[in-house]
Short mmCIF file of C-alpha atoms and ligand atoms in Angstrom, two decimals:
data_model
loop_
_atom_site.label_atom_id
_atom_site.label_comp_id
_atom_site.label_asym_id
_atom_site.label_seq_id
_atom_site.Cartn_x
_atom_site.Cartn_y
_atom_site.Cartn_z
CA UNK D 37 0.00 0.00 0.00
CA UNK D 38 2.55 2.30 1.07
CA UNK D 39 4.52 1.13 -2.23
CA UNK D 40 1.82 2.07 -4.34
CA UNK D 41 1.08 5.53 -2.84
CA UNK D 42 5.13 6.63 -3.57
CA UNK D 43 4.52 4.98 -7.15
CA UNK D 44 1.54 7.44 -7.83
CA UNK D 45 3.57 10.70 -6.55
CA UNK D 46 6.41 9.43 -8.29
CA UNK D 47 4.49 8.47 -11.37
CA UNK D 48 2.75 12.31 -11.41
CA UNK D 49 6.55 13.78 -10.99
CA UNK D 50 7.84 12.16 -13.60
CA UNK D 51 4.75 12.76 -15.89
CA UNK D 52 5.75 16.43 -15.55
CA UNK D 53 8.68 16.16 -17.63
CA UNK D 54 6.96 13.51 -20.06
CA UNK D 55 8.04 10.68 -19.18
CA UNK D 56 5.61 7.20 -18.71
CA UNK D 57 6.70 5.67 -15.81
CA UNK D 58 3.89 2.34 -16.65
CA UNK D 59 5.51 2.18 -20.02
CA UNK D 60 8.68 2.08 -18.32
CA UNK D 61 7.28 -0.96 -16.21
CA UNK D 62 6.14 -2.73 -19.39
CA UNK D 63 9.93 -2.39 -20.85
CA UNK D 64 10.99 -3.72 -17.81
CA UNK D 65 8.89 -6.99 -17.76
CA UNK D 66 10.39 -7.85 -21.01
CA UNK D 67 14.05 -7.67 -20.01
CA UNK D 68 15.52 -11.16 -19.11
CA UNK D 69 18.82 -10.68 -17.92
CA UNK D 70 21.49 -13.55 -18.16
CA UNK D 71 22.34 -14.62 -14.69
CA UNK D 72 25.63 -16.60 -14.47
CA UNK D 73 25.23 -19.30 -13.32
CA UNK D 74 29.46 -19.58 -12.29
CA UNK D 75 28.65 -17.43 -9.40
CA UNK D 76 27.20 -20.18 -7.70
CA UNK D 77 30.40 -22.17 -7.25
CA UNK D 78 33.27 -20.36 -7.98
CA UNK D 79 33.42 -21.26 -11.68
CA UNK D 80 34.41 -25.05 -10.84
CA UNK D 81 31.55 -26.81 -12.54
CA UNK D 82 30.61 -30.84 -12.05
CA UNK D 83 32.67 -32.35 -14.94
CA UNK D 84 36.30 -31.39 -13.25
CA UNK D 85 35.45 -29.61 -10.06
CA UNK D 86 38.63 -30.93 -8.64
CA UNK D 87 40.89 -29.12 -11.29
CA UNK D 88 41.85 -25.71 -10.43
CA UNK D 89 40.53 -22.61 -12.21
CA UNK D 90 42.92 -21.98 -14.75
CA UNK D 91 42.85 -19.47 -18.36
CA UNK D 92 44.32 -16.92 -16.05
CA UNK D 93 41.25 -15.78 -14.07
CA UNK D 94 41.02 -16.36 -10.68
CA UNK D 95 38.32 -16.41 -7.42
CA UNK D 96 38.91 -15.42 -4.27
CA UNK D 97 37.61 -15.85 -0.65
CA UNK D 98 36.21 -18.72 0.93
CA UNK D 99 32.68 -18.46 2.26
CA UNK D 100 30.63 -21.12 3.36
CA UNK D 101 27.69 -22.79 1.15
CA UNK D 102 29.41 -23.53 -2.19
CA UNK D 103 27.04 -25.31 -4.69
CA UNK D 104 28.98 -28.66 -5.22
CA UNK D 105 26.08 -30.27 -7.51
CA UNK D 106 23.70 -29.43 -9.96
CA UNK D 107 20.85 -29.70 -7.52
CA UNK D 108 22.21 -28.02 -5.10
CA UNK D 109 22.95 -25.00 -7.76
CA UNK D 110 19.50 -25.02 -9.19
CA UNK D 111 18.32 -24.97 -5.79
CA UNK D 112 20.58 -21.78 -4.84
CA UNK D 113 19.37 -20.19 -8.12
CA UNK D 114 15.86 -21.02 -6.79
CA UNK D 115 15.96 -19.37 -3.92
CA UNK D 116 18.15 -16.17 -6.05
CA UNK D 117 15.51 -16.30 -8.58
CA UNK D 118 12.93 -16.05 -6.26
CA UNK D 119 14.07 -12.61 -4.97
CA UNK D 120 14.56 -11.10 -8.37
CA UNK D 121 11.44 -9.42 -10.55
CA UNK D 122 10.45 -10.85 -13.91
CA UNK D 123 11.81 -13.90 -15.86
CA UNK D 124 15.55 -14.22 -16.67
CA UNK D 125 17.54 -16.70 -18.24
CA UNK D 126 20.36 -18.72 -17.11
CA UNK D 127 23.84 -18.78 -18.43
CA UNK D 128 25.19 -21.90 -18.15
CA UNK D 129 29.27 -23.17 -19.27
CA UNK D 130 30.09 -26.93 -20.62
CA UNK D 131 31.48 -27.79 -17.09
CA UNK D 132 28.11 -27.71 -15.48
CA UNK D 133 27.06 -31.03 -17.54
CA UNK D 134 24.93 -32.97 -15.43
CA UNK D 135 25.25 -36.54 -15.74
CA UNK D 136 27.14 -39.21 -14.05
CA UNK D 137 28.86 -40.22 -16.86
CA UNK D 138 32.72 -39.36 -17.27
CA UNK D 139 32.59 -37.69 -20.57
CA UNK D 140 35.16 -34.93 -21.67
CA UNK D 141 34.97 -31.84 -23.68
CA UNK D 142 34.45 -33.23 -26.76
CA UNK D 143 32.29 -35.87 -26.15
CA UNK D 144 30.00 -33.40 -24.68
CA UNK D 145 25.83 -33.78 -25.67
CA UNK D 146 22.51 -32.30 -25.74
CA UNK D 147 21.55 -35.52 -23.13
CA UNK D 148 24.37 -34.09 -21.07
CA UNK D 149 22.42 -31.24 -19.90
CA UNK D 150 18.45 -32.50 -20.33
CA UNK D 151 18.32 -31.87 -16.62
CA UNK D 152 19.00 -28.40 -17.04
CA UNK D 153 16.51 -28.08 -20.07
CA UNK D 154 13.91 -29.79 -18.08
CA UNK D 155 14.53 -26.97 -14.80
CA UNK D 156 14.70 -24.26 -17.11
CA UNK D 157 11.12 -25.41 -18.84
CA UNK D 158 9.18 -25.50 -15.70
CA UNK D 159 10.49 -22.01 -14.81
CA UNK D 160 9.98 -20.35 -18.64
CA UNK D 161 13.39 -19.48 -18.92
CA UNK D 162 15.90 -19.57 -21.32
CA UNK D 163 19.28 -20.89 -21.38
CA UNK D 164 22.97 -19.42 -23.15
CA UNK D 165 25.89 -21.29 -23.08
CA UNK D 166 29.29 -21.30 -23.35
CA UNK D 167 31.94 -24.18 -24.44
CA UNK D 168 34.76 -24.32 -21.45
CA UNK D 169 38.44 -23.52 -22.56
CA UNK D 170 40.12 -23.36 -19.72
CA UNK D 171 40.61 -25.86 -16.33
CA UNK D 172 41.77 -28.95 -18.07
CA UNK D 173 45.05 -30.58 -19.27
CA UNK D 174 44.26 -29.26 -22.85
CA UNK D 175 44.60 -26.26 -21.87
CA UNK D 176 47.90 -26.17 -19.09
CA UNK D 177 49.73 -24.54 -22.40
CA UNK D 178 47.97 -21.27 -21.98
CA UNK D 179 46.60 -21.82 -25.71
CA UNK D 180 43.69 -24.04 -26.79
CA UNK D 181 42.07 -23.24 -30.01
CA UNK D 182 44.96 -21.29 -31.44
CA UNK D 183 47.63 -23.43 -30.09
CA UNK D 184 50.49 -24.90 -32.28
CA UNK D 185 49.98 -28.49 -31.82
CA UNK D 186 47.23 -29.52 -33.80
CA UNK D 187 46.17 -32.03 -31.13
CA UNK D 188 45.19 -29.46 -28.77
CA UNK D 189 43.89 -27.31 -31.39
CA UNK D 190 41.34 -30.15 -32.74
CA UNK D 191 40.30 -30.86 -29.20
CA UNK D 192 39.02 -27.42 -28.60
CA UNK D 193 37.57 -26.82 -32.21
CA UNK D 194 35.86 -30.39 -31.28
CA UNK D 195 34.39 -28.43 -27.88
CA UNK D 196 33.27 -25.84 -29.49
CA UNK D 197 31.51 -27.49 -32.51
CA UNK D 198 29.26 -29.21 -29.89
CA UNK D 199 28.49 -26.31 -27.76
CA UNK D 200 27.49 -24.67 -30.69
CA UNK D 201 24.83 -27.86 -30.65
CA UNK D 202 24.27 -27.65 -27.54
CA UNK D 203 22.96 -24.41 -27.54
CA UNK D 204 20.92 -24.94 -30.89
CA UNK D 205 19.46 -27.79 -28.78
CA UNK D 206 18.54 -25.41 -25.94
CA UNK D 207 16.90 -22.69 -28.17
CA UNK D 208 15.15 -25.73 -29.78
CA UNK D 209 13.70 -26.88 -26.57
CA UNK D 210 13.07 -23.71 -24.95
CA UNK D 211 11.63 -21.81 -28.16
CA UNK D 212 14.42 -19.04 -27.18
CA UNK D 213 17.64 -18.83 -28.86
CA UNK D 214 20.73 -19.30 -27.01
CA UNK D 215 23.51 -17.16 -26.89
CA UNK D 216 26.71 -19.09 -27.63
CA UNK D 217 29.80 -17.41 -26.09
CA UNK D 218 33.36 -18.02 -27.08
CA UNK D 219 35.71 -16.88 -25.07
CA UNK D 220 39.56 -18.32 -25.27
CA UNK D 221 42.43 -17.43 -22.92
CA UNK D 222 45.07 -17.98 -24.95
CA UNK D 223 47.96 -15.73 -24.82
CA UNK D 224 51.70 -15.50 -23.72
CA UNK D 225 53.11 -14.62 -20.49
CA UNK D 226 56.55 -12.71 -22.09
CA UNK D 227 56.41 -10.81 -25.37
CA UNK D 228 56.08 -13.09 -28.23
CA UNK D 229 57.78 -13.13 -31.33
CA UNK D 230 55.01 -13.60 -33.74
CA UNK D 231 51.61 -12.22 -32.89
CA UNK D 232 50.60 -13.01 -36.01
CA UNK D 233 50.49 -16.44 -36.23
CA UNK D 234 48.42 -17.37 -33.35
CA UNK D 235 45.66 -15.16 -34.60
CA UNK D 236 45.85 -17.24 -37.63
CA UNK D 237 45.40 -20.19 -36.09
CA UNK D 238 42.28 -18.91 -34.06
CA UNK D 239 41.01 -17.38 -37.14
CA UNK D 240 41.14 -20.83 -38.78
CA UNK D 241 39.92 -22.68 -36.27
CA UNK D 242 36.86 -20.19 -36.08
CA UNK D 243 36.02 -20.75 -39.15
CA UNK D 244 36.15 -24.74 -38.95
CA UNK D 245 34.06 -24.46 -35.57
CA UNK D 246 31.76 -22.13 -37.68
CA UNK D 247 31.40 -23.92 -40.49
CA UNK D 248 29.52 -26.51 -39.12
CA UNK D 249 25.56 -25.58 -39.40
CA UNK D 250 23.34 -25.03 -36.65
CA UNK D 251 19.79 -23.13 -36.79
CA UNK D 252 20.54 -19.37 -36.37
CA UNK D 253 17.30 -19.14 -34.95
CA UNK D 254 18.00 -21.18 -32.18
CA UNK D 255 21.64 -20.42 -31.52
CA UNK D 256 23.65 -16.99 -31.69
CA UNK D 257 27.27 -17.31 -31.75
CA UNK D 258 29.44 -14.90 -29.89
CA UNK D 259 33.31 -13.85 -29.50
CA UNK D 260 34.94 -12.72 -26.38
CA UNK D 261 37.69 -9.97 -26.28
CA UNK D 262 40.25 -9.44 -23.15
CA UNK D 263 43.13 -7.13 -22.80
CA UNK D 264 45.02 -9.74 -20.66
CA UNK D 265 44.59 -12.18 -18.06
CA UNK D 266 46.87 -13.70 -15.29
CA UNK D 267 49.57 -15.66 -16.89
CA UNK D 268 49.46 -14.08 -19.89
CA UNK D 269 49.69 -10.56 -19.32
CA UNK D 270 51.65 -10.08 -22.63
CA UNK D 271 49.47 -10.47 -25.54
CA UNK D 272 46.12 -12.38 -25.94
CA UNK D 273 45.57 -13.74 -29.04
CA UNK D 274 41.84 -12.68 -29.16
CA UNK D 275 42.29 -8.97 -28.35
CA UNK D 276 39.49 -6.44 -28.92
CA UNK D 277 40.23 -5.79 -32.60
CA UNK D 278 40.88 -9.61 -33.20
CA UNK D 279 37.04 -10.30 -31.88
CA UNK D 280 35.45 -7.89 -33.19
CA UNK D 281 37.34 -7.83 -36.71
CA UNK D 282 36.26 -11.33 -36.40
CA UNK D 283 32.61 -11.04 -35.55
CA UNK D 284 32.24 -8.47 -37.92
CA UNK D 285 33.18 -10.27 -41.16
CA UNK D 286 31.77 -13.74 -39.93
CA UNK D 287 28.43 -12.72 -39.10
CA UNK D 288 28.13 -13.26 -35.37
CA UNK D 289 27.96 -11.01 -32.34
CA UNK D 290 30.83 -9.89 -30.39
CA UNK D 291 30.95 -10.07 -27.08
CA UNK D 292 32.04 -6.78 -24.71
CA UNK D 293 32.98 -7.99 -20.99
CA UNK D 294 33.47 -5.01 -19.05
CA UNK D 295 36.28 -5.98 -17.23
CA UNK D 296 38.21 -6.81 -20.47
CA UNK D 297 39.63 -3.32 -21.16
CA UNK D 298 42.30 -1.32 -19.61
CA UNK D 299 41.42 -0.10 -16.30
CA UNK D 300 40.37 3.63 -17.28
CA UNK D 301 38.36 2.31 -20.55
CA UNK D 302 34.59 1.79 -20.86
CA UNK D 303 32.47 -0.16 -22.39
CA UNK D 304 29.14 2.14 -22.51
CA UNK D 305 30.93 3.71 -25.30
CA UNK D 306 31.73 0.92 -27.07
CA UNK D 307 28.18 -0.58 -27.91
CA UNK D 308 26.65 2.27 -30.51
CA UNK D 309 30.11 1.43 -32.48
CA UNK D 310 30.24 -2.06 -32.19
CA UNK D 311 26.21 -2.33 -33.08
CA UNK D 312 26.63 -0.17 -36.51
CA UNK D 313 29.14 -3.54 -37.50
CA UNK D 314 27.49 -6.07 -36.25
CA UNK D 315 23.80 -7.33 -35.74
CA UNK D 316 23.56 -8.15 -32.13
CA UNK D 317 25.82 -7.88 -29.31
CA UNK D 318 26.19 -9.52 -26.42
CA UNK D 319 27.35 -7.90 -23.06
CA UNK D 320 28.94 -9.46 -19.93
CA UNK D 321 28.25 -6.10 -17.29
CA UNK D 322 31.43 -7.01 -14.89
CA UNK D 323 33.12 -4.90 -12.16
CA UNK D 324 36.84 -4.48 -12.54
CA UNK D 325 38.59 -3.39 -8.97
CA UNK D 326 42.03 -2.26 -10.78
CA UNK D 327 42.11 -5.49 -13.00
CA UNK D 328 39.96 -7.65 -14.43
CA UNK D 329 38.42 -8.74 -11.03
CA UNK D 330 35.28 -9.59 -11.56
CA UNK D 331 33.41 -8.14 -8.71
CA UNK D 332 29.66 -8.10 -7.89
CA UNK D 333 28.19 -5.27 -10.22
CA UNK D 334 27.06 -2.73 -8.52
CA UNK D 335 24.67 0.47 -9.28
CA UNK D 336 27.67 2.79 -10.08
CA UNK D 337 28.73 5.36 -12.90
CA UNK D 338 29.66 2.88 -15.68
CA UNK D 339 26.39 0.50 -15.01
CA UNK D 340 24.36 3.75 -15.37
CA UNK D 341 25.85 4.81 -18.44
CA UNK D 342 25.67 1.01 -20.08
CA UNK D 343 22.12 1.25 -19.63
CA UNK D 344 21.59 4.47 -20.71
CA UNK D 345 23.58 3.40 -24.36
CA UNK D 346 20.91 0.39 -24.59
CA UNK D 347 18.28 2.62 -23.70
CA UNK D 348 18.55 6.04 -25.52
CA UNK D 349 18.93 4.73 -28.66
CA UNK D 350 16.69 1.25 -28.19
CA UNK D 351 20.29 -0.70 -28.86
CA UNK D 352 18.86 -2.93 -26.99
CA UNK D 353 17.02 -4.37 -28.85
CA UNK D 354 20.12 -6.11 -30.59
CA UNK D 355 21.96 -6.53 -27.36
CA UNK D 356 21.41 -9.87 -24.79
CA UNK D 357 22.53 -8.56 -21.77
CA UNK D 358 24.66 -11.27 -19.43
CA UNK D 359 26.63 -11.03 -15.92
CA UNK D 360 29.95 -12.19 -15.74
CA UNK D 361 31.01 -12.06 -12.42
CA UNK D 362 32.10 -14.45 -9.36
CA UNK D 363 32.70 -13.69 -6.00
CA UNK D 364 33.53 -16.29 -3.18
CA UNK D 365 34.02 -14.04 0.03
CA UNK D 366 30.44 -13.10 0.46
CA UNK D 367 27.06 -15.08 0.42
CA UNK D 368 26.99 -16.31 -3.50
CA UNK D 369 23.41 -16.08 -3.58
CA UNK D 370 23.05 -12.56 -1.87
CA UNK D 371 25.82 -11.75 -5.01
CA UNK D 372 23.37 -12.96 -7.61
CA UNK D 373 20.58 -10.90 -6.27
CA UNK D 374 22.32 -8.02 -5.82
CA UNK D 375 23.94 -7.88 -9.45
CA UNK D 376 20.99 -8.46 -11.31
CA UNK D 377 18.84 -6.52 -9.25
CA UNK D 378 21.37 -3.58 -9.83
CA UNK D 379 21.38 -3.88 -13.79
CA UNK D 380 17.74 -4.11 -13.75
CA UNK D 381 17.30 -0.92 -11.35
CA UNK D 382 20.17 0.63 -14.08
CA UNK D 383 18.25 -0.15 -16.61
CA UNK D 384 14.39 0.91 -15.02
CA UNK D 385 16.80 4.40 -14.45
CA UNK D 386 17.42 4.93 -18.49
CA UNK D 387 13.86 4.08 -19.06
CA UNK D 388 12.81 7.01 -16.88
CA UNK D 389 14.74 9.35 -18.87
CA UNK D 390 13.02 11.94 -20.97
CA UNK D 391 14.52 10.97 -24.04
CA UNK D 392 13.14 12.52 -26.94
CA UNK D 393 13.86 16.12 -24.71
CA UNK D 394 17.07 15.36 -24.05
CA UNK D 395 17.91 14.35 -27.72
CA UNK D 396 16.58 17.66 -28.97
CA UNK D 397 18.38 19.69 -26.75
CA UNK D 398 21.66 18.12 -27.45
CA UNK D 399 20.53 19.22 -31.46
CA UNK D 400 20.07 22.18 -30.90
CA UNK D 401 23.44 22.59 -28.74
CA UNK D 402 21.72 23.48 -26.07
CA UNK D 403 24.65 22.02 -23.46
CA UNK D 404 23.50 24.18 -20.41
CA UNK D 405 19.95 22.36 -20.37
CA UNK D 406 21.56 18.71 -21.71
CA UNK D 407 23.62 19.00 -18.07
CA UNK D 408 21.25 20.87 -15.97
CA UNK D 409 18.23 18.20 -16.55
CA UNK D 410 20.87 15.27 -16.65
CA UNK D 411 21.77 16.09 -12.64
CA UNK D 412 18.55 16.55 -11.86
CA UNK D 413 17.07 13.27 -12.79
CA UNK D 414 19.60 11.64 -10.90
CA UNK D 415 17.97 12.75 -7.54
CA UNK D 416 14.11 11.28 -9.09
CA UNK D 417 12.46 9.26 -7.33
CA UNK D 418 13.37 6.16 -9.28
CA UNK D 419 13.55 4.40 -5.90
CA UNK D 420 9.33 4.19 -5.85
CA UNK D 421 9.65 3.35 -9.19
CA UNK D 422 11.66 0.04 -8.25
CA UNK D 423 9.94 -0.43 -5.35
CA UNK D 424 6.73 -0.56 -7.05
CA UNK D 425 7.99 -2.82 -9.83
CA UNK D 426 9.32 -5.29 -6.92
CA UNK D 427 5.88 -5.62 -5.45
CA UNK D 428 3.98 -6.09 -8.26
CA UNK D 429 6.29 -8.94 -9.44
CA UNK D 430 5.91 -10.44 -5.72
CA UNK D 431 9.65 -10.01 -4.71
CA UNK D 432 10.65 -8.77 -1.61
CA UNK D 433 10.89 -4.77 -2.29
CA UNK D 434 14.09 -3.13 -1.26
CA UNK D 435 16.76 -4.88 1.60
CA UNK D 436 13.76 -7.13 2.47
CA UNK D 437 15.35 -9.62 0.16
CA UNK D 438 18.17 -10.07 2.72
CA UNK D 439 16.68 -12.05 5.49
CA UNK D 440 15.48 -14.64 3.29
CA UNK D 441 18.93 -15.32 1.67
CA UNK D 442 20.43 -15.27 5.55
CA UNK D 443 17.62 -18.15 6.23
CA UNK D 444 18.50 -19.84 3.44
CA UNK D 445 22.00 -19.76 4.72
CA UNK D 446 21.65 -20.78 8.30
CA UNK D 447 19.17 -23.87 6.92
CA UNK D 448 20.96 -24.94 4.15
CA UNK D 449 24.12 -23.25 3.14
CA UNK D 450 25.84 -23.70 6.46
CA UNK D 451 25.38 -28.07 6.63
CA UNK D 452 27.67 -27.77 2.86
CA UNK D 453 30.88 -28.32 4.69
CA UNK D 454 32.73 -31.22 2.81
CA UNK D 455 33.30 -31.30 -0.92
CA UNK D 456 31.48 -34.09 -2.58
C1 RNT X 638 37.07 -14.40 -18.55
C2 RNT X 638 35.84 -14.11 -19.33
C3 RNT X 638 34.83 -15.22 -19.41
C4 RNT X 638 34.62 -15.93 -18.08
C5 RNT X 638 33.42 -16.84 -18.03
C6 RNT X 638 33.44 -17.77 -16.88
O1 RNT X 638 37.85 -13.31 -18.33
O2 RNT X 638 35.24 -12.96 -18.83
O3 RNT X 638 33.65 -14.72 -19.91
O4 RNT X 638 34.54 -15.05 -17.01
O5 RNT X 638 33.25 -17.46 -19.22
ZN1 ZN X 639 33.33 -12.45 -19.65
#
């Protein structure tokens, strides 16, 4: 009740300036957000939990409750899910295969993950995947798909041919297409020689794993930039102009992690370039601390501005919007709600913007208004907005969501001592 009385003098302030807030509602029920699903064990997966996280990214901390099995991190997502408004999708890598068979990489199938296609059914959501280059022998060289030995090479464009199945097979299912995302670690620790050649060799590969024909309506392939990652601080072979030269010319989307950039770089002004090359884009909204971290995203400057590039222009509609993130030293489910709740409330932010005014100030060069009416919608009461949006998607509105995740803790998360 009290909810809905700050909505209406919220909704009557911001109809002042011309600006819908129930549209802005309606555009918010139709964003799915794609949670990752990594954050619920420290990126280890089922297939080789017992490997150590390798492709030179790294989680820290050590709190209790770690999902060590796929029920146990469907049930975590449960509970997650059940604290975030509207329907979202789940992100999902190869290592979270859930059978009982010992199958590698490239052996990998669509019965490998029915389980998942069956959960994700039941709740109307859809799935993106990702094939896994990183944790396992084939990859202790610090190069998989571009490597030099053929072997290792083959094994990875194997991995990736059947991830690209895999996710045909989950947009099949689901009647959503999947977002396929490629993303390789390969690089050099010391300055190479030849940075040539190993772009070659991914380039080739690409186009073998590509070549292979899945239903574009069912699965969208992807390609992952980085800057560098630990252990290969040098050079990475699939660098920002790599990827996107590649997606570009190939005819899939590229991928724009925003920890992947040097530390002063953004990538909210990166997405109205990218999308004039490319037909869709797909985003992993990160938080790098000084490096590529990958801290819990929080409602700051650069998550404001992302949304505001999807928004202003409706890029959004071309972009699939994904977390990438993983923190260990806090609660991993309270992480999951807080992220996507914070891209969403980003996002419910740029949809309260009076667009069209702005846009016609900034043609005419009027700067003084552009800045003046910028500021002040920053102190708007959003916040009722939100609130208002919570409650009538039945989630807990504002830090209400917080006891429920420390229940789930003390019942649940705290008897996960052992690794199984
Ligand atoms: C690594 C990339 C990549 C991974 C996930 C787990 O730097 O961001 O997207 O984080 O695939
Ligand atoms: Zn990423």
């Amino acid at each position: 009740m009290k909810t809905l009385k700050a909505y209406e003098l919220a909704k009557a302030q911001y109809a002042e300036i011309g600006v819908d807030t129930d549209k802005a509602l309606d555009a918010m029920q139709k964003l799915s957000v794609s949670v990752n699903c990594w954050q619920g064990d420290d990126v280890l997966g089922f297939l080789f939990a017992d490997t150590a996280l390798s492709g030179g990214i790294q989680t820290t901390g050590n709190y209790l409750g770690r999902a060590r099995t796929a029920s146990e991190l469907r049930a975590d997502l449960d509970v997650a899910l059940s604290l975030i408004p509207g329907t979202h999708r789940l992100n999902l890598h190869a290592i979270y295969a859930d059978t009982s068979e010992k199958v590698d990489l490239n052996e990998l199938e669509p019965k490998h993950f029915a389980s998942w296609v069956d959960w994700a059914k039941e709740r109307k959501m859809g799935l993106d995947f990702n094939p896994t280059c990183f944790s396992h022998p084939m990859a202790d060289s610090g190069f998989t798909i571009s490597s030099s030995d053929k072997n290792i090479r083959d094994f990875w464009i194997e991995h990736c041919k059947r991830a690209r199945r895999i996710g045909e097979y989950f947009g099949k299912s689901l009647n959503s297409k999947c977002v396929t995302n490629h993303w390789f670690p390969d690089g050099y620790k010391d300055i190479p020689v030849d940075r040539e050649a190993p772009r070659q060799r991914m380039a080739a590969a690409l186009d073998e794993v590509f070549a292979d024909k899945v239903d574009k309506n069912y699965n969208l392939d992807a390609l992952e930039s980085k800057v560098f990652g630990i252990g290969a601080e040098s050079y990475t072979v699939s660098s920002n102009e790599f990827a996107l030269g590649y997606a570009a010319t190939r005819d899939i989307a590229y991928c724009l992690d925003a920890g992947h950039f040097h530390p002063t770089e953004v990538i909210s002004d990166k997405i109205s370039s990218v999308l004039m090359f490319t037909k869709e884009l797909l985003l992993h909204v990160s938080r790098p601390v000084r490096w590529d971290s990958d801290h819990v995203v929080i409602f700051d400057d650069e998550l404001n501005a992302i949304a505001q590039s999807l928004v202003r222009t409706n890029l959004i509609e071309r972009t699939h919007v994904g977390l990438d993130y993983f923190d260990a030293s806090i609660n991993r489910i309270a992480a999951w709600v807080i992220g996507v709740r914070n891209m969403q409330k980003a996002m419910l932010k740029a949809y309260l913007e009076p667009i069209d005014m702005l846009k016609k100030l900034e043609l005419e060069g009027d700067y003084t208004s552009r800045l003046a009416l910028v500021e002040e919608l920053k102190s708007y009461p959003f916040g009722a907005v939100w609130d208002y949006f919570c409650e009538k998607n039945n989630v807990p509105v504002r830090e209400a969501w917080l006891s429920q995740v420390q229940d789930y803790e003390s019942k649940v998360l705290a008897s996960r001592r052992i690794n199984i």
